[in-house]
CSV table of C-alpha atoms in Angstrom, one decimal:
chain,number,residue,atom,x,y,z
T,1,MET,CA,-11.4,-0.2,3.5
T,2,PHE,CA,-14.9,1.4,3.4
T,3,GLU,CA,-14.3,3.1,6.8
T,4,ILE,CA,-11.9,5.6,5.2
T,5,THR,CA,-13.9,6.3,2.1
T,6,PRO,CA,-15.7,9.4,3.5
T,7,GLU,CA,-12.3,11.0,4.5
T,8,ILE,CA,-10.9,10.3,1.0
T,9,ALA,CA,-14.0,11.8,-0.6
T,10,MET,CA,-13.8,14.9,1.5
T,11,ALA,CA,-10.1,15.3,0.7
T,12,VAL,CA,-10.8,15.1,-3.0
T,13,LEU,CA,-13.7,17.5,-2.8
T,14,GLU,CA,-11.7,20.1,-0.8
T,15,GLY,CA,-8.8,19.9,-3.3
T,16,ALA,CA,-6.3,18.5,-0.8
T,17,THR,CA,-2.9,17.4,-2.0
T,18,LEU,CA,-1.6,14.0,-1.2
T,19,GLU,CA,2.2,14.5,-0.7
T,20,ASN,CA,2.8,10.8,-0.1
T,21,PHE,CA,0.9,9.6,-3.1
T,22,THR,CA,3.6,8.6,-5.6
T,23,ASP,CA,3.4,7.3,-9.1
T,24,GLU,CA,3.9,3.8,-7.8
T,25,GLY,CA,1.0,4.3,-5.5
T,26,ALA,CA,-1.2,5.5,-8.3
T,27,ALA,CA,-0.3,2.4,-10.4
T,28,ALA,CA,-1.0,0.1,-7.5
T,29,LEU,CA,-4.4,1.8,-6.9
T,30,ALA,CA,-5.2,1.4,-10.6
T,31,VAL,CA,-4.4,-2.3,-10.7
T,32,GLY,CA,-6.1,-2.9,-7.4
T,33,LEU,CA,-9.3,-1.2,-8.5
T,34,ALA,CA,-9.3,-3.1,-11.8
T,35,ALA,CA,-8.8,-6.4,-9.8
T,36,LEU,CA,-11.7,-5.5,-7.5
T,37,ALA,CA,-14.0,-4.8,-10.5
T,38,THR,CA,-12.9,-8.0,-12.1
T,39,GLY,CA,-13.8,-10.0,-8.9
T,40,TYR,CA,-17.1,-8.3,-8.7
T,41,ALA,CA,-17.9,-9.1,-12.3
T,42,GLN,CA,-16.7,-12.7,-12.0
T,43,ARG,CA,-18.9,-13.3,-9.0
T,44,GLY,CA,-22.1,-13.0,-11.0
T,45,ILE,CA,-20.8,-14.6,-14.2
T,46,GLY,CA,-19.3,-17.5,-12.4
T,47,SER,CA,-22.4,-18.4,-10.5
T,48,ALA,CA,-24.5,-18.1,-13.7
T,49,ALA,CA,-22.0,-20.3,-15.6
T,50,VAL,CA,-22.0,-23.0,-13.0
T,51,GLY,CA,-25.8,-23.0,-12.9
T,52,ALA,CA,-25.9,-23.3,-16.7
T,53,MET,CA,-23.4,-26.2,-16.6
T,54,ALA,CA,-25.4,-27.9,-14.0
T,55,GLU,CA,-28.4,-28.1,-16.3
T,56,ASP,CA,-26.5,-28.7,-19.6
T,57,ASP,CA,-22.9,-29.9,-19.9
T,58,SER,CA,-22.5,-28.5,-23.4
T,59,THR,CA,-22.3,-25.0,-22.0
T,60,PHE,CA,-18.9,-25.5,-20.4
T,61,GLY,CA,-17.0,-23.7,-23.2
T,62,LYS,CA,-19.2,-20.7,-23.2
T,63,GLY,CA,-19.2,-20.5,-19.4
T,64,LEU,CA,-15.4,-20.7,-19.3
T,65,ILE,CA,-15.0,-18.0,-21.9
T,66,LEU,CA,-17.5,-15.7,-20.2
T,67,THR,CA,-15.8,-16.3,-16.8
T,68,VAL,CA,-12.3,-15.5,-18.1
T,69,LEU,CA,-13.4,-12.4,-20.1
T,70,PRO,CA,-13.4,-9.9,-17.2
T,71,GLU,CA,-9.8,-11.0,-16.3
T,72,THR,CA,-8.7,-9.0,-19.3
T,73,LEU,CA,-9.4,-5.8,-17.2
T,74,VAL,CA,-6.5,-6.7,-14.9
T,75,ILE,CA,-4.2,-7.7,-17.7
T,76,LEU,CA,-4.9,-4.4,-19.5
T,77,ALA,CA,-4.4,-2.4,-16.3
T,78,LEU,CA,-1.0,-4.1,-15.9
T,79,VAL,CA,-0.1,-3.3,-19.5
T,80,VAL,CA,-1.0,0.4,-19.0
T,81,VAL,CA,1.1,0.5,-15.8
T,82,PHE,CA,4.1,-0.9,-17.6
T,83,LEU,CA,3.6,1.5,-20.6
T,84,VAL,CA,3.1,4.6,-18.5
T,85,GLY,CA,5.5,3.8,-15.7
């Protein structure tokens, strides 16, 4: 994925048009980027929550809520796709 990033950046900077980029492709890109950001956020939160639960079992509820919270990004992205599309 990161191998094509410079080409995409240059196309955007040069004002190139993407003829094959449809509305469905834009929706898929939006949901995919939201899911990627959610995974990145859950990576740090999950490890911190597991570490806290290893020391004190009473932090399970807080750790679970904080781990699930970033998942709302993907849910909101799907809602926007269904509303707009």
